[in-house]
XYZ file of C-alpha atoms in Angstrom:
497
model
C -50.752 178.416 241.057
C -50.673 174.615 241.322
C -47.611 173.051 242.906
C -45.456 170.426 241.277
C -47.017 167.733 243.477
C -50.558 168.804 242.558
C -49.806 168.785 238.839
C -48.039 165.423 238.941
C -50.672 163.674 241.067
C -53.442 165.124 238.881
C -52.184 163.010 235.982
C -52.773 159.829 238.019
C -49.642 158.089 236.749
C -46.990 158.867 239.358
C -46.091 157.426 242.753
C -44.823 159.216 245.850
C -41.305 158.102 244.916
C -41.726 159.708 241.473
C -42.887 162.977 243.020
C -39.979 163.044 245.461
C -37.524 162.446 242.608
C -39.081 165.221 240.523
C -39.028 167.582 243.513
C -35.330 166.981 244.034
C -34.637 167.494 240.327
C -36.708 170.683 240.230
C -34.787 171.884 243.274
C -31.638 171.831 241.124
C -33.413 173.460 238.191
C -31.588 176.769 238.753
C -28.219 174.999 238.704
C -29.070 173.267 235.418
C -30.423 176.465 233.866
C -27.334 178.473 234.849
C -24.900 175.805 233.622
C -26.738 175.383 230.315
C -27.504 179.113 229.863
C -31.001 177.980 228.906
C -34.550 177.552 230.166
C -35.198 174.223 231.874
C -38.692 172.668 231.793
C -39.832 169.417 233.415
C -42.701 167.516 231.780
C -44.745 164.531 232.947
C -46.986 162.351 230.760
C -50.761 162.673 230.664
C -53.438 160.081 229.970
C -54.080 161.363 226.439
C -50.532 160.690 225.195
C -49.362 164.233 225.794
C -47.193 165.973 228.400
C -47.743 168.784 230.884
C -45.149 171.180 232.316
C -44.770 170.826 236.101
C -41.652 172.968 236.668
C -39.789 175.722 234.841
C -36.558 177.560 235.676
C -35.127 180.548 233.834
C -31.359 181.078 233.514
C -29.857 183.879 235.585
C -27.039 184.567 233.120
C -28.852 184.428 229.782
C -32.040 185.657 228.125
C -35.123 183.575 228.842
C -37.376 182.306 226.069
C -40.511 182.113 228.185
C -41.647 185.498 229.391
C -44.923 183.956 230.571
C -45.172 181.100 233.019
C -45.723 177.789 231.216
C -46.189 175.594 234.278
C -49.486 173.767 233.831
C -49.401 174.097 230.018
C -49.399 171.120 227.688
C -46.387 170.521 225.504
C -46.509 172.485 222.257
C -47.011 170.518 219.016
C -43.549 171.524 217.771
C -41.890 169.758 220.753
C -44.331 166.879 221.266
C -42.610 164.338 219.003
C -39.179 165.116 220.413
C -40.398 164.860 224.003
C -42.317 161.646 223.298
C -39.282 160.065 221.603
C -37.088 160.871 224.614
C -39.717 159.383 226.948
C -40.372 156.182 224.988
C -36.871 155.518 223.629
C -35.077 156.439 226.887
C -32.481 158.548 225.104
C -31.500 162.189 224.797
C -33.030 163.731 221.673
C -31.694 166.977 220.185
C -33.590 169.093 217.677
C -32.266 168.462 214.165
C -32.336 172.145 213.213
C -32.967 175.449 215.002
C -36.484 175.573 216.341
C -38.324 178.898 216.102
C -40.204 180.032 219.176
C -42.032 183.376 218.968
C -39.688 184.528 216.177
C -36.589 183.533 218.166
C -34.265 180.758 216.982
C -33.804 178.114 219.656
C -32.184 174.755 220.156
C -34.115 172.152 222.128
C -32.765 169.099 223.915
C -35.115 166.504 225.435
C -33.724 164.371 228.266
C -35.617 161.385 229.693
C -35.925 161.532 233.481
C -35.135 158.099 234.878
C -35.665 157.243 238.508
C -33.671 154.582 240.305
C -35.780 151.848 241.883
C -35.542 150.894 245.545
C -32.536 149.271 247.160
C -33.864 145.779 246.435
C -34.365 146.540 242.732
C -31.467 148.026 240.793
C -33.598 148.867 237.764
C -34.873 152.251 236.597
C -38.185 153.688 235.464
C -38.912 156.690 233.264
C -41.095 159.285 234.990
C -40.870 162.369 232.778
C -38.806 164.470 230.394
C -36.588 167.487 230.942
C -36.166 169.935 228.082
C -33.461 172.532 227.620
C -34.419 175.545 225.497
C -31.399 177.570 224.378
C -31.854 181.045 222.937
C -29.739 181.275 219.761
C -30.741 184.868 219.083
C -27.914 186.187 221.276
C -25.330 183.600 220.323
C -21.718 184.727 220.496
C -18.317 183.108 220.691
C -18.408 181.170 223.972
C -15.773 181.801 226.632
C -13.831 179.032 228.348
C -16.116 179.368 231.355
C -19.246 179.038 229.229
C -17.801 175.981 227.475
C -16.998 174.384 230.837
C -20.422 175.227 232.215
C -22.064 173.670 229.152
C -19.905 170.552 229.512
C -20.967 170.252 233.143
C -24.603 170.647 232.116
C -24.204 167.918 229.483
C -22.710 165.607 232.096
C -25.655 166.244 234.410
C -28.145 165.687 231.587
C -26.498 162.332 230.911
C -26.777 161.488 234.605
C -30.479 162.400 234.568
C -30.971 160.032 231.646
C -29.257 157.201 233.560
C -30.908 157.784 236.967
C -27.653 159.027 238.543
C -29.007 162.531 239.219
C -30.454 163.761 241.474
C -28.884 161.744 244.293
C -31.401 161.217 247.066
C -28.521 160.548 249.474
C -27.424 164.176 249.144
C -28.458 166.458 252.031
C -31.545 168.592 251.537
C -32.583 171.980 252.896
C -29.156 173.602 252.786
C -28.239 176.425 255.104
C -28.873 179.964 253.966
C -26.312 181.019 251.368
C -26.121 177.738 249.433
C -23.602 178.169 246.589
C -24.798 178.637 243.006
C -22.957 178.194 239.739
C -22.496 181.944 239.344
C -20.939 182.196 242.827
C -18.011 180.003 241.888
C -17.475 176.658 240.148
C -14.545 174.259 240.253
C -14.270 171.229 237.977
C -12.333 168.238 239.319
C -11.083 165.162 237.509
C -11.528 161.652 238.887
C -8.452 162.076 241.107
C -9.712 165.305 242.665
C -7.351 167.567 240.704
C -8.718 170.941 239.613
C -9.147 171.202 235.841
C -11.077 174.480 235.880
C -11.832 177.223 238.390
C -14.103 180.136 237.596
C -12.892 183.644 238.515
C -15.376 183.834 241.405
C -14.192 180.491 242.765
C -10.553 181.587 242.566
C -11.421 184.853 244.332
C -13.107 182.950 247.162
C -10.009 180.831 247.736
C -7.795 183.909 247.470
C -9.731 185.421 250.366
C -9.083 182.231 252.333
C -5.349 182.793 251.838
C -4.518 180.785 248.703
C -2.535 183.002 246.334
C -1.648 180.489 243.587
C -3.619 179.071 240.663
C -6.136 176.379 241.541
C -5.931 174.572 238.225
C -3.635 171.575 238.367
C -3.808 171.405 242.167
C -5.555 168.660 244.190
C -8.320 170.588 245.925
C -8.029 168.565 249.141
C -4.361 169.547 249.458
C -5.194 173.197 248.906
C -7.821 173.060 251.656
C -5.508 171.236 254.059
C -2.829 173.903 253.639
C -5.355 176.671 254.332
C -6.847 175.282 257.523
C -5.212 176.292 260.806
C -3.618 173.234 262.424
C -5.160 173.973 265.820
C -8.719 174.457 264.567
C -11.324 171.745 264.315
C -12.822 171.478 260.832
C -15.933 169.995 259.298
C -15.588 166.206 259.176
C -17.268 166.090 255.762
C -14.749 168.530 254.254
C -12.307 165.859 252.893
C -15.177 164.081 251.113
C -16.384 167.348 249.584
C -12.906 168.459 248.505
C -12.142 165.104 246.885
C -15.414 165.176 244.944
C -16.333 161.671 246.023
C -19.791 162.247 247.522
C -22.704 164.664 247.049
C -22.251 166.682 250.199
C -21.953 170.196 251.627
C -19.395 171.715 253.979
C -17.910 175.032 255.091
C -14.214 175.917 255.086
C -13.005 178.706 257.388
C -9.656 180.486 257.367
C -8.435 184.022 258.077
C -11.880 185.043 259.248
C -13.458 184.036 255.909
C -16.077 181.304 255.471
C -16.640 179.635 252.097
C -19.570 177.263 251.617
C -18.955 174.271 249.342
C -21.229 171.837 247.572
C -19.929 168.821 245.662
C -21.783 167.049 242.843
C -19.947 163.901 241.671
C -20.114 163.415 237.897
C -20.777 159.936 236.579
C -20.936 158.212 233.236
C -23.427 155.336 233.542
C -22.547 154.849 237.187
C -18.772 155.300 236.857
C -17.356 158.403 238.544
C -15.525 160.662 236.084
C -14.975 163.755 238.208
C -16.964 166.311 240.155
C -18.346 169.821 240.264
C -17.607 171.877 243.376
C -19.728 174.976 243.860
C -18.333 177.567 246.263
C -19.571 180.823 247.751
C -18.160 183.328 250.218
C -20.748 183.285 253.021
C -18.730 185.130 255.660
C -21.290 187.881 256.155
C -24.196 185.428 256.100
C -22.598 183.241 258.792
C -21.896 186.337 260.910
C -25.549 187.315 260.624
C -26.622 183.792 261.583
C -24.378 183.893 264.639
C -25.782 187.264 265.626
C -29.315 185.895 265.285
C -28.440 182.886 267.447
C -26.957 185.204 270.083
C -29.994 187.477 269.884
C -32.374 184.529 270.165
C -30.511 183.248 273.220
C -30.691 186.717 274.765
C -34.428 186.974 274.096
C -34.989 183.544 275.644
C -33.037 184.602 278.726
C -35.108 187.799 278.967
C -38.348 185.796 278.801
C -36.996 183.460 281.473
C -36.126 186.350 283.792
C -39.460 188.075 283.159
C -41.222 184.810 284.007
C -39.240 184.523 287.253
C -40.002 188.134 288.154
C -43.713 187.680 287.434
C -43.807 184.548 289.550
C -42.183 186.510 292.369
C -44.814 189.232 292.020
C -47.564 186.600 292.030
C -46.112 185.071 295.189
C -46.009 188.475 296.910
C -49.629 189.096 295.934
C -50.608 185.678 297.283
C -48.855 186.360 300.603
C -50.484 189.778 300.878
C -53.939 188.367 300.110
C -53.599 185.836 302.948
C -52.714 188.562 305.437
C -55.460 191.036 304.549
C -58.652 191.086 306.635
C -60.853 192.640 303.958
C -62.715 190.193 301.715
C -62.855 192.768 298.928
C -59.120 193.441 299.120
C -58.392 189.701 299.266
C -60.437 189.078 296.107
C -58.701 191.938 294.266
C -55.241 190.647 295.216
C -56.182 187.091 294.232
C -57.408 188.254 290.818
C -54.224 190.290 290.280
C -52.130 187.255 291.252
C -54.005 185.088 288.761
C -53.523 187.600 285.921
C -49.817 187.907 286.599
C -49.477 184.111 286.683
C -51.207 183.799 283.294
C -48.729 186.226 281.735
C -45.862 184.297 283.343
C -47.018 181.105 281.604
C -46.658 182.773 278.183
C -43.153 184.018 278.982
C -42.204 180.584 280.310
C -43.268 179.013 277.016
C -41.321 181.605 274.994
C -38.193 180.965 277.063
C -38.165 177.319 275.951
C -37.769 177.881 272.197
C -36.053 180.111 269.667
C -39.205 181.081 267.769
C -41.258 184.051 268.925
C -44.396 182.077 268.163
C -46.097 179.800 270.661
C -48.272 176.726 270.558
C -51.252 178.356 272.216
C -52.899 175.027 272.970
C -49.990 174.196 275.270
C -50.103 177.653 276.857
C -53.836 177.548 277.437
C -53.776 174.032 278.895
C -51.404 175.310 281.575
C -53.417 178.488 282.137
C -56.659 176.524 282.369
C -55.271 174.267 285.075
C -54.040 177.291 287.025
C -57.353 179.138 286.748
C -59.452 176.144 287.780
C -57.355 175.604 290.917
C -57.347 179.262 291.987
C -60.884 180.277 291.125
C -62.794 177.374 292.629
C -64.162 177.887 296.167
C -64.664 175.083 298.712
C -68.343 174.763 297.793
C -67.795 174.889 294.019
C -66.979 171.822 291.932
C -66.045 173.042 288.463
C -64.924 170.830 285.618
C -63.057 172.508 282.744
C -62.780 171.064 279.270
C -61.152 172.321 276.059
C -62.124 171.129 272.606
C -60.735 172.123 269.233
C -57.356 173.644 268.413
C -56.034 177.188 268.757
C -52.867 176.573 266.737
C -49.720 178.682 266.690
C -49.877 182.372 267.592
C -47.241 185.108 267.809
C -46.342 186.105 271.356
C -47.900 189.555 271.025
C -51.249 187.838 270.436
C -50.765 184.956 272.869
C -50.493 187.191 275.933
C -53.745 189.199 275.488
C -55.708 186.106 274.445
C -54.428 184.132 277.444
C -55.401 186.995 279.777
C -58.845 187.389 278.212
C -59.623 183.675 278.450
C -58.307 183.642 282.017
C -60.853 186.324 282.946
C -63.708 184.564 281.162
C -63.037 181.150 282.692
C -62.557 182.710 286.115
C -65.880 184.556 285.868
C -67.621 181.382 284.747
C -66.265 179.446 287.741
C -66.627 182.156 290.396
C -70.004 183.579 289.357
C -71.709 181.164 287.007
C -70.932 178.051 289.069
C -70.726 179.674 292.500
C -71.477 177.125 295.263
C -72.608 174.440 292.805
C -71.306 171.732 290.510
C -70.961 172.344 286.791
C -68.776 172.500 283.713
C -66.927 175.186 281.801
C -66.157 174.301 278.178
C -63.780 176.230 275.952
C -64.297 175.529 272.251
C -61.656 176.654 269.750
C -62.462 176.698 266.039
C -59.736 177.841 263.667
C -60.234 178.296 259.944
C -58.186 179.989 257.245
C -59.930 183.292 257.905
C -60.578 183.522 261.625
C -60.070 182.077 265.081
C -63.316 181.552 266.963
C -63.489 180.790 270.692
C -66.580 180.017 272.757
C -66.550 179.872 276.535
C -69.743 178.304 277.857
C -70.764 177.218 281.350
C -73.679 175.356 282.901
C -74.211 177.985 285.585
C -76.995 180.367 286.488
C -76.598 182.474 283.354
C -76.958 186.196 282.761
C -80.133 188.139 282.188
C -80.371 188.469 278.397
C -78.837 191.702 277.181
C -77.003 192.394 280.431
C -73.236 192.133 280.727
C -71.091 192.676 283.798
C -69.508 196.081 284.244
C -66.636 195.066 286.480
C -62.915 195.364 285.894
C -62.712 191.845 284.463
C -65.241 192.620 281.725
C -63.457 195.861 280.859
C -60.141 194.007 280.629
C -61.619 191.378 278.327
C -63.185 193.959 276.001
C -59.957 195.950 275.810
C -57.850 192.864 275.061
C -60.136 191.323 272.432
C -61.263 194.469 270.641
C -58.214 196.687 271.116
C -55.285 194.250 271.079
C -56.647 191.532 268.770
C -59.022 193.549 266.549
C -61.711 190.979 267.320
C -65.300 190.913 268.514
C -66.842 189.536 271.713
C -70.445 188.829 272.664
C -72.189 187.532 275.827
C -75.527 185.713 275.731
C -77.543 183.211 277.771
C -77.816 179.619 276.608
C -81.204 178.015 276.147
C -82.018 176.399 279.471
C -79.183 177.674 281.673
C -75.672 178.961 281.547
C -73.771 181.650 279.707
C -71.822 181.556 276.459
C -69.199 184.106 275.443
C -68.256 184.163 271.749
C -64.965 185.589 270.521
C -63.988 186.023 266.873
C -60.489 187.127 265.855
C -59.668 187.746 262.165
C -56.644 185.633 261.225
C -55.342 188.112 258.660
C -53.953 190.052 261.604
C -52.327 186.942 263.031
C -51.057 184.928 260.082
C -48.856 187.680 258.708
C -46.914 187.532 261.986
C -46.603 183.737 262.134
C -43.651 182.269 260.218
């Protein structure tokens, strides 16, 4: 399915600023749909004097009219005139009589979407139309909450038509558990006094310790009375509670956390009140804290494992220097190198919260380590990496780092033994697979013959068994050896977040 940006840019009439504005408006599509108890559709103009739908949100508390996705569809003939009038006349246009859609009576409202110009220009420009499609087939006597919700929706529609909503100064990407209209809604007047509180909003404040009625009370005073005097609170909380700025904050009392979001209401730029959405996020915040603690613990474990592996590598290095057998010394040196490669992965994981690693960074460190350890006094090996590995989960980073360590080591120790040459590692990542080639300018292998040592067995086991990939050795034309690795990304991408 095409994204909003793709659909808007495809029309060739919108700027980056228009797309950003439409994205922010579409981000609040669920709020508008829930307040209006109606489907919300965003349209942008096309070159042939029509309109195309770029976003659609269904209401969570009412029956939808559109059972099939209409994003990407052109505006239907029955709405075209109404949508065009809203776009060209810069005014809200309501359907004169019930509009029938698939044998269902509906009421349609078309709202021009105006975008505020930059800070140097205080003007506005029309960039699209928002339509509200209300299902009249299930109409019943509205409750006080539904009337208030509809009034709030009408205020927001008016703000859309005057470029006052969305507000680009409002914070984006809210924390998990952002409040919705159904979670709890409080309506404030221009002085910050509560004129309406939904049952869910009242319940949230009851859990915080407020046992009275919210209506008629200044919300900032209610919050101040709830907060423990000795506890530091969110600095943005007074602004949110007064309804003066589009902001978010958390209020905590009695072991309960309520998330708040304020949307100031304006009438042609003049503030007339505010909507405060609230949601009890106590359990969500506890889970977040547990995740932070768990992440810190995992990082500490990786750090300790790295330290332990480095200790083991040091012991192996000391032992290799004291042994008098060349064969034993080589075996200890190879074991030390393998342990050090694993330590690099754990060191990288200990530096961040994510359990995914930038493998290019890991391999750059491993490559430097391998080149220093593997080269003999009579060997001058140059190593070079081209291409990008990208991000890999830790369970894939470790076997791949070990496998490449073995391959580069073999290329330096055997392919370039007692000579000067180059080892090149080429990474090629596509949507479907990760390909790696390790090639050297050494003596090469007899065609069809592959080493049978421990290193080769380790590489085969890691690539084929751990990574579900394939590996192949062959001699380059002229001289040298090339090892080709292919790893299907479907096994990797589902683990990368």
